[in-house]
XYZ file of C-alpha atoms in Angstrom:
550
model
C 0.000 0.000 0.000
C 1.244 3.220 -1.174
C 0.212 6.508 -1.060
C 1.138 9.874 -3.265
C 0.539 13.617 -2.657
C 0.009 15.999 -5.991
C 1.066 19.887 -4.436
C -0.306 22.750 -6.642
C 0.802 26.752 -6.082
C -0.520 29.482 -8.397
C 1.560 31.904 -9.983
C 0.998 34.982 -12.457
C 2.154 32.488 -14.913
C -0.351 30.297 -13.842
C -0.706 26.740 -12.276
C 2.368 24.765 -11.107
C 2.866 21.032 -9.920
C 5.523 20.118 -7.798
C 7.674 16.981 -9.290
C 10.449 15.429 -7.678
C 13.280 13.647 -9.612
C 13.583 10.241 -7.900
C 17.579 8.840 -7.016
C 18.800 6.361 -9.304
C 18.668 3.282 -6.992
C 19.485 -0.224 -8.242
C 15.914 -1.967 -8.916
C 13.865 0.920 -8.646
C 11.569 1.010 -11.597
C 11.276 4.765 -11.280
C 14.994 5.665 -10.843
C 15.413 9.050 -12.242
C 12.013 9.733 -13.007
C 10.052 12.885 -12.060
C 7.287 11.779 -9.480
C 4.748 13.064 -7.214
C 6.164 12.879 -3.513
C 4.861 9.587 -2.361
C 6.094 6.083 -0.712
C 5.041 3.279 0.709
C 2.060 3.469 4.029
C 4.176 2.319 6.901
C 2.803 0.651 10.214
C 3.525 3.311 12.449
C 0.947 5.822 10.314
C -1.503 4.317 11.841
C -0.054 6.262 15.188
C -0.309 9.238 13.329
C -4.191 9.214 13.750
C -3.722 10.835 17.179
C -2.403 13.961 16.139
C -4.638 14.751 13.412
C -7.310 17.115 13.258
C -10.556 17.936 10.672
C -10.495 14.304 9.353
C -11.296 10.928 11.365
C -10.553 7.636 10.400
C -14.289 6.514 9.674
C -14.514 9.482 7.393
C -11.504 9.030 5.507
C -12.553 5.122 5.086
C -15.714 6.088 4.075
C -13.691 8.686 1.071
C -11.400 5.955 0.196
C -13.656 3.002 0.484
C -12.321 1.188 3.119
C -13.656 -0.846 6.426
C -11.297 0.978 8.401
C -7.466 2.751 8.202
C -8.619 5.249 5.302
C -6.661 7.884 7.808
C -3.480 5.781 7.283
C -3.100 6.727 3.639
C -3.373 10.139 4.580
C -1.114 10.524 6.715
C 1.332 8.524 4.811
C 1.103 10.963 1.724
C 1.795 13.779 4.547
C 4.722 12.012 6.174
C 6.079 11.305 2.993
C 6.176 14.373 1.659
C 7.980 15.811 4.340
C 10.328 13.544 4.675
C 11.345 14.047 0.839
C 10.471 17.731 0.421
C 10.339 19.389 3.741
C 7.098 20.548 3.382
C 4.662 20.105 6.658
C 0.806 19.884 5.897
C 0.120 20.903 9.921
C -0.694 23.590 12.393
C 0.630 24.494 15.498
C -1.324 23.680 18.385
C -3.875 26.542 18.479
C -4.452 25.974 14.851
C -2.331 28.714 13.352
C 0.815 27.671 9.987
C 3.678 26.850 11.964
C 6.343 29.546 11.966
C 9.695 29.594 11.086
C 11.464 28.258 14.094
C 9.064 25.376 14.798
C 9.046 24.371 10.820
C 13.007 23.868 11.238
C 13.040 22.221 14.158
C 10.701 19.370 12.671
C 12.826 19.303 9.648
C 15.985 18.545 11.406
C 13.978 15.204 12.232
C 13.241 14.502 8.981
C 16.530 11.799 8.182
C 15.379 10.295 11.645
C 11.773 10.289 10.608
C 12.731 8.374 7.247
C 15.170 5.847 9.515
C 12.565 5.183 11.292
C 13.581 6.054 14.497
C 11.046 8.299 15.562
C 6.917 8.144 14.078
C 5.071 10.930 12.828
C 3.382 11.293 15.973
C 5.725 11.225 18.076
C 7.368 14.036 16.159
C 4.330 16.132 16.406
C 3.523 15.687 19.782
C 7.025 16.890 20.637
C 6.731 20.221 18.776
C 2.927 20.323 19.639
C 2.060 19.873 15.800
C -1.143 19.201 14.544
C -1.159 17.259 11.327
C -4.053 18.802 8.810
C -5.703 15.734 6.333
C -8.568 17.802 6.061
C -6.438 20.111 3.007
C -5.792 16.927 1.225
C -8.568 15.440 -1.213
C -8.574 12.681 -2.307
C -8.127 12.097 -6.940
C -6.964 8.790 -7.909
C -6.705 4.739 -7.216
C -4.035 3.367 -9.298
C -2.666 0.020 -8.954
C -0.074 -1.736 -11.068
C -0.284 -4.284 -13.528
C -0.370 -7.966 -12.577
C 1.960 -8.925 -14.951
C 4.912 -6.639 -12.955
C 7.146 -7.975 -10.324
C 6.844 -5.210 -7.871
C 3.617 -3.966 -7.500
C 1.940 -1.356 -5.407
C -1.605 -0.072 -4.668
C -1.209 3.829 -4.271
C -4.121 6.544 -3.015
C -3.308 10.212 -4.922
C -3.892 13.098 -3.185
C -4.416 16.646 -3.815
C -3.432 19.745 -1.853
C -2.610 23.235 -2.020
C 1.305 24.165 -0.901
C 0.567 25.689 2.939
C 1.558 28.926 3.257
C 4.278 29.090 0.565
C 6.548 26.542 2.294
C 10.125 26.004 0.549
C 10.856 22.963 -0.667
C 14.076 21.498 0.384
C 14.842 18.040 -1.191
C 15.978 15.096 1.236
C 19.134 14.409 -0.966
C 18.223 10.285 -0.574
C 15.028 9.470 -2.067
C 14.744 12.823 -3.861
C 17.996 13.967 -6.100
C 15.712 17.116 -7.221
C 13.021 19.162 -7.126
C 11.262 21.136 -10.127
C 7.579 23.308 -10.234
C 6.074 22.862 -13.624
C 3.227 23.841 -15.693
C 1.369 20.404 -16.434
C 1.363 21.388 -19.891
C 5.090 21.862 -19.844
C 5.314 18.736 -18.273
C 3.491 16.674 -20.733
C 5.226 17.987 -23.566
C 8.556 16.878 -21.869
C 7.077 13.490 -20.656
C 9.218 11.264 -22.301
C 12.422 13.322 -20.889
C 11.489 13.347 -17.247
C 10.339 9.545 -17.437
C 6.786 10.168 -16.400
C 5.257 7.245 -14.994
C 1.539 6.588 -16.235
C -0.363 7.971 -13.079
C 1.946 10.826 -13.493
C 1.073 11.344 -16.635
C -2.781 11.086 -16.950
C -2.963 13.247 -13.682
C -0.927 15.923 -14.950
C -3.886 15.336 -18.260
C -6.519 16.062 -16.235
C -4.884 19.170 -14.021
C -3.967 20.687 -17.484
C -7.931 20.181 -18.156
C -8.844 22.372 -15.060
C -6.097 25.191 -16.055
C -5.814 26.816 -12.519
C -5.207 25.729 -9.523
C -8.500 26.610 -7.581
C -10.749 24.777 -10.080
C -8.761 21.626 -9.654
C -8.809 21.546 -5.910
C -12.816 22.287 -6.365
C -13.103 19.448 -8.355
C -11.555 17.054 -6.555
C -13.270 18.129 -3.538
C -16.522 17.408 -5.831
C -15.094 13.708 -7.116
C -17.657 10.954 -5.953
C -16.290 7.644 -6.538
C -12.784 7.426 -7.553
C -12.327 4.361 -9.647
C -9.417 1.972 -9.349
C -7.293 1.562 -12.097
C -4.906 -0.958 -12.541
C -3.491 -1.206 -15.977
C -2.545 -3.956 -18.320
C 0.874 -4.039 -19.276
C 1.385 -4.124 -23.633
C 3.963 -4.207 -26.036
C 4.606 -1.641 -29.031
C 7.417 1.059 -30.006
C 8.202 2.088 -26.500
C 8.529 -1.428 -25.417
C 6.562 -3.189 -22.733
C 4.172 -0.243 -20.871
C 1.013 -0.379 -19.052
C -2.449 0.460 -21.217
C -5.365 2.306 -19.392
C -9.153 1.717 -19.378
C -9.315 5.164 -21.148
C -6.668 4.187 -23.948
C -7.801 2.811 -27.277
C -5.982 -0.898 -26.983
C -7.744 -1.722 -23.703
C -10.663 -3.114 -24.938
C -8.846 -5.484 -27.316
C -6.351 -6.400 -24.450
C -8.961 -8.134 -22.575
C -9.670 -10.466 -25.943
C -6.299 -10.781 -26.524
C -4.796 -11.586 -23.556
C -7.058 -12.270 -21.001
C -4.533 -13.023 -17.775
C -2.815 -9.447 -18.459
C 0.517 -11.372 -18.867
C 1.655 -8.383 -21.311
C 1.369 -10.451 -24.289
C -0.682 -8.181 -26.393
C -0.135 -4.957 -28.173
C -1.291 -1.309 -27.914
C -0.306 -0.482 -31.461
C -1.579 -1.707 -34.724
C 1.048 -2.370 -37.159
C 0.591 -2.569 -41.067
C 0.820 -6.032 -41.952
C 0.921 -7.826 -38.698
C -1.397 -10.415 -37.805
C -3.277 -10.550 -34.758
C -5.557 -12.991 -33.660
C -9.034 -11.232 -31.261
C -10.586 -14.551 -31.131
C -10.575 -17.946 -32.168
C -11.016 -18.098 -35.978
C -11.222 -14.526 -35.879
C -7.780 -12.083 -37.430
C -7.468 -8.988 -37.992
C -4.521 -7.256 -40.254
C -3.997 -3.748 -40.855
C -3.540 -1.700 -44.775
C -0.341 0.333 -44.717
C -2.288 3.179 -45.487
C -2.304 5.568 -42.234
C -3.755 8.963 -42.254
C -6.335 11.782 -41.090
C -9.067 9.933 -42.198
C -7.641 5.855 -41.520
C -6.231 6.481 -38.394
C -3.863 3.396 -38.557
C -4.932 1.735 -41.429
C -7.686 0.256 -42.670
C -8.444 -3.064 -41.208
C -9.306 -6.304 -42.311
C -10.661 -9.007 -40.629
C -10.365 -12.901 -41.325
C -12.931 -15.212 -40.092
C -12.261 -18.982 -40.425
C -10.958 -22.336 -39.296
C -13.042 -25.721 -38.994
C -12.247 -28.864 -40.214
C -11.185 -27.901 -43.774
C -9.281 -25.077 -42.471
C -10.922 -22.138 -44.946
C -11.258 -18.436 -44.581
C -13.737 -15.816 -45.464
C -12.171 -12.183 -45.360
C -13.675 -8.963 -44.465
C -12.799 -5.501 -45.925
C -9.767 -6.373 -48.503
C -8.683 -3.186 -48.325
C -7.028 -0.470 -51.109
C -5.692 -1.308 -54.211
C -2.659 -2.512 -53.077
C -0.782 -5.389 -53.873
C 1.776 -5.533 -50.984
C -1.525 -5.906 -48.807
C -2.956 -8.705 -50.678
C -0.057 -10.509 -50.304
C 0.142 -9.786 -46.558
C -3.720 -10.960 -46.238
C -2.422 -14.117 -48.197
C 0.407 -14.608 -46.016
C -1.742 -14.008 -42.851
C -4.577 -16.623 -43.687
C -4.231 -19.784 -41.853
C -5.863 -21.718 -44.925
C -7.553 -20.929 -48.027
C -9.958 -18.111 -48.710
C -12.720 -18.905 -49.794
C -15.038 -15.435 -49.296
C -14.826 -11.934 -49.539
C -16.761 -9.662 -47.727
C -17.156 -5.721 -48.427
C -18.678 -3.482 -46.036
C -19.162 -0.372 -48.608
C -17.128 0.830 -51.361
C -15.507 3.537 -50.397
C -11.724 3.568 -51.748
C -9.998 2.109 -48.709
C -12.231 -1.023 -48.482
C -13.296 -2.438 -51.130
C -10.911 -2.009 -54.459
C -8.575 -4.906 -52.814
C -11.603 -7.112 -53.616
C -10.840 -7.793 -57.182
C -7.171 -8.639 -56.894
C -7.868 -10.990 -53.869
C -10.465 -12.744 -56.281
C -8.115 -12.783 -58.826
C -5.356 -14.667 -56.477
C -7.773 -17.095 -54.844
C -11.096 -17.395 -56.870
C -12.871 -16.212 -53.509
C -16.857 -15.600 -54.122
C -17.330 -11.518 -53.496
C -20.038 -10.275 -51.199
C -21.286 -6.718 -50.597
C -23.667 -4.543 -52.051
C -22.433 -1.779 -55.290
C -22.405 1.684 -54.742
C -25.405 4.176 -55.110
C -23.730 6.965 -56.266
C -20.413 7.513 -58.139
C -18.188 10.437 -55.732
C -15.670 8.711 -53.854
C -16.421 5.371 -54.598
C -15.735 2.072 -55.827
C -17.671 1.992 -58.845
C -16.395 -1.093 -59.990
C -16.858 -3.266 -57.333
C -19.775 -5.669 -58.364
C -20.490 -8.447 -56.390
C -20.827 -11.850 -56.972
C -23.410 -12.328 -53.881
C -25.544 -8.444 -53.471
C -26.332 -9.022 -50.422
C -29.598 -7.073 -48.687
C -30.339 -6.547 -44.676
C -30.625 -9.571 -42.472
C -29.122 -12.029 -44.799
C -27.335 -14.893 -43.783
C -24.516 -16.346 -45.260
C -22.488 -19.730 -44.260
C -18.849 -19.281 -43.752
C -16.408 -22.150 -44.581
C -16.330 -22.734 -40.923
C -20.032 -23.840 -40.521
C -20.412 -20.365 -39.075
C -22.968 -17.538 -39.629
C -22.143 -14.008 -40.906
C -25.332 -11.902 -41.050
C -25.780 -8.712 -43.268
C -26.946 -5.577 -41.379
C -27.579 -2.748 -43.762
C -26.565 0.243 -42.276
C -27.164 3.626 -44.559
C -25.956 6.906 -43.477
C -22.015 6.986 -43.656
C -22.373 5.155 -47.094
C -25.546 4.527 -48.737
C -24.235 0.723 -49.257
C -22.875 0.348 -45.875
C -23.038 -3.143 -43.638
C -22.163 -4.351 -41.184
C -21.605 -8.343 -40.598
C -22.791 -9.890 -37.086
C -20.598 -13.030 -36.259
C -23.077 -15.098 -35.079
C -22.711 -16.686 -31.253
C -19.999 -14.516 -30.465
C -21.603 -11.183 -30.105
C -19.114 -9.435 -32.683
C -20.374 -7.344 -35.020
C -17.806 -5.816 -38.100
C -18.556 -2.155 -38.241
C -16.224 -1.091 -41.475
C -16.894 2.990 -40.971
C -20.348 2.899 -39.499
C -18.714 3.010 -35.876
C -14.672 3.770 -36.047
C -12.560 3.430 -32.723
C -11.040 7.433 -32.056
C -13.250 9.711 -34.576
C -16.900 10.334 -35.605
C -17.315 9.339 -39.339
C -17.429 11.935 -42.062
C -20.967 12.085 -43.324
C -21.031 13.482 -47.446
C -24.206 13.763 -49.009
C -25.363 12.941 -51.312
C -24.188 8.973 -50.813
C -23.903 10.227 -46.649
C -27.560 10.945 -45.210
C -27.381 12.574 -41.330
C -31.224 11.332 -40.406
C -30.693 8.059 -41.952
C -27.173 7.355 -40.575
C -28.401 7.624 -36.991
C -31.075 5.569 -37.378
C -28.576 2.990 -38.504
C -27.034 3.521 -35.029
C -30.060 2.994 -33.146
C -30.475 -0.054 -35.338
C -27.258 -1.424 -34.031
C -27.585 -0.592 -30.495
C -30.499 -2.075 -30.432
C -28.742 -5.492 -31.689
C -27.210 -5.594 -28.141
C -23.777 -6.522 -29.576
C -20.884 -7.130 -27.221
C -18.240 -6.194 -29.104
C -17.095 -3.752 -32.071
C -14.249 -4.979 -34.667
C -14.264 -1.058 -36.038
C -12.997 -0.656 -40.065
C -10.405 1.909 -38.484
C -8.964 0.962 -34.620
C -9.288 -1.244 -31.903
C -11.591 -3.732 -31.279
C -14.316 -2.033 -28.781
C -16.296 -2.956 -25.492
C -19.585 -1.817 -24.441
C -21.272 -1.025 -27.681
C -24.640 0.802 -26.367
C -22.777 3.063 -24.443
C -20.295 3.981 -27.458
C -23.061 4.597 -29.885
C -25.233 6.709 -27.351
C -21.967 8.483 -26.774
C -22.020 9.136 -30.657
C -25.462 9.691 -31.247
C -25.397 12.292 -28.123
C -22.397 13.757 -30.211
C -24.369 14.435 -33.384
C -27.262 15.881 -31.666
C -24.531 18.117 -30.108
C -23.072 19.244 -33.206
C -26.778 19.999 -34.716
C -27.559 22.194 -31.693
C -24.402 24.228 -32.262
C -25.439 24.615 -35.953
C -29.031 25.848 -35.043
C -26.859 28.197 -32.978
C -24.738 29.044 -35.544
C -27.713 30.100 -37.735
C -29.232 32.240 -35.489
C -26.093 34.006 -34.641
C -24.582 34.566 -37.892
C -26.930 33.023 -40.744
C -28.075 33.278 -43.488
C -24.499 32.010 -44.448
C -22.764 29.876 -46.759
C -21.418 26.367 -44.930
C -17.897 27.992 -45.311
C -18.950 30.614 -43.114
C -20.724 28.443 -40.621
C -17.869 25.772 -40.397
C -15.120 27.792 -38.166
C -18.286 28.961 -35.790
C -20.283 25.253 -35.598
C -16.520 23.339 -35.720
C -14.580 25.668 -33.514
C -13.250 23.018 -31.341
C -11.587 21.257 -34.312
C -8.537 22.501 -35.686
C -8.792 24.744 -39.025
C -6.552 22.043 -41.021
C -9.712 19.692 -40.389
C -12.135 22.157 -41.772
C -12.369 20.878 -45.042
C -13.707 17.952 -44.033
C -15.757 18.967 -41.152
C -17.723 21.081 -43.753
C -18.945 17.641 -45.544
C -20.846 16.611 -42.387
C -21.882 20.538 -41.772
C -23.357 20.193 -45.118
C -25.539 16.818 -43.832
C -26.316 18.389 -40.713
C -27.893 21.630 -42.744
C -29.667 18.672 -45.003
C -31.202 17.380 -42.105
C -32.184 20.287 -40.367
C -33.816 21.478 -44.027
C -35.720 17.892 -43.733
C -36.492 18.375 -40.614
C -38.160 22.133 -41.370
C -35.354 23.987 -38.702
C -33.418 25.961 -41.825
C -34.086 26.384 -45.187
C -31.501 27.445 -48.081
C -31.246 30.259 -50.634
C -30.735 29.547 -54.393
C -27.349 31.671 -53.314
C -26.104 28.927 -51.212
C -27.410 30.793 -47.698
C -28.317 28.967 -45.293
C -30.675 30.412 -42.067
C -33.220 29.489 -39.839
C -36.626 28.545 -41.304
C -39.182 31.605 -40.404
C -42.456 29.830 -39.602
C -45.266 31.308 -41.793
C -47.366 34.024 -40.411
C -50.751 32.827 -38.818
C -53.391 35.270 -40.495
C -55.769 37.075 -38.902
């Protein structure tokens, strides 16, 4: 048991976080990193209950979730931080910040207090110190993964700095001592070795921006979750995924005891099994709009060992190969989701290199498609089709991103292939007149109300808890067409390259151009719907209602 204080001052320049640079100590997983001040809860903080005041044990249980010896972790994270920084969260005994004189004498205890030759109470009671919990709230759970030798369960804590203390490193734990701007910090994370709790705290304090909001809102947390990552491999070798991180969902298929065996990248061209008889390999074609790559998925096995594929992919040999490579046995089907230019075109050479029946439906308009894409099998909604496996892949027509667009259930396993319908990281671009706003999120109330399980997205990470995803997107959408109803009434009529900086200003101006294709569906719909209505000009405003006569 562990626990960890983050200490906050405000300056002119604004919000700072004190970070300690840990000793270099043989075995020490965090040698040399910058840390919060923190260690491990030691017996004797339980003695340290006696000299507390404004917090109880039964309350601080109650915060932290505990039958009893909540009060322990706080006064760890206190002890601790004196001992490494000098810095005393306490009173004197008539409740006033301890002066000068008395701060110093409880410093020159500190080496004796981190020997372990005198306890925090003890201290106190010889100075006639009063330890204060009650400044400290309480912000995050973390444990470490399983899969890690050394492993420790740490409360995080949030205070102010009392009374503009100065911080005076121990020299043994602590080598040095820097206050940072959490933006700062995060932009030099990989430099200062910031641990993962380090890191997605300092997130979230750069989210507040000043120092007073964050210490409001962590007074306001309710539960604080516990989070105990799953340790993956990628480019920065072996390092612990988050709940909140794209690969985490996928790490539970993939490698179900967290022994650290699965991956929180997707690579071009690597293979990588989500379930049995299911594979998925990425296109080498990463970008603004494919985040990774384009995935497809092979779905196969049984006793004659043969493969149906969905989502071939560009036009790109080196692919085709690498889906031939990847493919346990022969392939034997090919499925399209829609034919938009970074899934489908790959169908016709991987018919060409293993006489693979095609399945999909062709394209209802000719902008940014696959036009020549023509299936051997159209298929329509709710079909069923037998995979070489003896399983079932059923069709789910899904309009709205793609007038063509489906989606493939896999049958007993609660999967469901969502090519662009639902993407992992993004909401999809939505270009009429092949993209339809109305009828695209009636597609996603179709598949949320399919009660899936999992997601195997066109673009990302396999994800969990599909209703909550799509009702996270849906609620997005209606967002974004109450900001252009706004937008309308504040500066309309307008064209949709004037409304696109006001409705989209929380997207960055290079993403414009495409931002304004979905504008353009959300205007459609809204015209549909009777909210605006559009000049021969190209103006867009709100729709006056027609005058009631007399």
């Amino acid at each position: 048991m562990a626990a960890s204080l983050v200490v906050l001052r405000e300056r002119a320049s604004g919000m700072e976080v004190l970070l300690l640079r840990r000793a270099v100590r043989a075995g020490d997983f965090s040698s040399d990193a910058y840390v919060f001040p923190g260690g491990v809860v030691d017996a004797a903080d339980r003695l340290g209950h006696a000299v507390c005041e404004g917090l109880d044990d039964a309350t601080a249980s109650a915060r932290l979730r505990l039958p009893e010896g909540g009060l322990d972790f706080y006064v760890a994270a206190m002890r601790e931080c004196f001992e490494e920084t000098g810095v005393a969260f306490a009173n004197d005994a008539r409740g006033a910040a301890l002066d000068t004189p008395r701060l110093d004498a409880m410093r020159e205890q500190r080496e004796a207090l981190h020997d372990g030759k005198v306890d925090i109470a003890s201290l106190c009671r010889s100075l006639d110190v009063r330890l204060t919990p009650g400044r400290l709230h309480y912000l995050s759970h973390w444990v470490t993964p399983a899969a890690l030798p050394k492993r420790f369960d740490t409360r995080f804590f949030l205070a102010m700095l009392p009374e503009e203390q100065p911080v005076e490193v121990d020299g043994i734990e602590t080598a040095a001592h820097r206050w940072m701007r959490p933006h700062y910090a995060l932009a030099h994370a990989d430099q200062l070795r910031l641990l993962p709790p380090t890191r997605k705290l300092l997130q979230w304090l750069e989210g507040m921006g000043t120092a007073e909001r964050a210490i409001s809102a962590a007074g306001a947390l309710g539960e604080v979750p516990r989070i105990e990552p799953r340790l993956a491999n990628g480019k920065r070798g072996r390092w612990p995924v988050t709940p909140d991180e794209p690969a985490w969902a996928e790490l539970l298929l993939t490698d179900p005891d967290a022994r650290g065996t699965g991956s929180y990248e997707i690579t071009p061209g690597r293979a990588v099994t989500l379930l049995p008889g299911v594979l998925r390999i990425a296109a080498p074609n990463p970008g603004m709009m494919t985040g990774p790559g384009t995935n497809t998925y092979l779905v196969g096995g049984g006793p004659d060992n043969a493969w149906a594929v969905i989502d071939p992919g560009p036009d790109d040999p080196g692919h085709i190969d690498a889906i031939v490579r990847a493919a346990p046995g022969a392939i034997r089907q090919i499925f399209v989701t829609h034919t938009h230019r970074d899934h489908s075109p790959g169908a016709r050479l991987l018919k060409a290199r293993t006489g693979a029946t095609t399945y999909g439906m062709q394209a209802l308009h000719d902008e940014g498609q696959d036009t020549t894409f023509v299936p051997d099998v159209t298929l329509s909604d709710g079909d069923a089709t037998l995979l070489p496996d003896g399983r079932v892949l059923r069709a789910i027509h899904t309009p709205g991103h793609a007038a063509n667009h489906l989606c493939y259930g896999l049958d007993d396993t609660g999967l469901i292939f969502t090519g662009d319908h639902v993407m992992q990281g993004s909401t999809v671009v939505i270009n009429p007149p092949d993209g339809h706003m109305a009828t695209y999120l009636k597609s996603l109330e179709k598949l949320s109300s399919l009660d899936p399980h999992w997601l195997a997205p066109g673009h990302g990470f396999v994800m969990d808890r599909p209703g909550a995803r799509i009702a996270r997107l849906v609620a997005h959408r209606l967002a974004r067409e109450a900001a252009t109803v706004a937008a309308l009434g504040d500066v309309g009529p307008a064209t949709v390259e004037a409304l696109t900086p006001v409705v989209y200003a929380d997207v960055p101006a290079a993403r414009h151009g495409v931002a304004r294709r979905s504008l353009r569906a959300h205007l459609e719909k809204l015209k549909e719907d009777g909210v605006a209505e559009v000049s021969a000009g190209g103006l867009w405003r709100l729709r006056v209602s027609a005058a009631i006569p007399p």
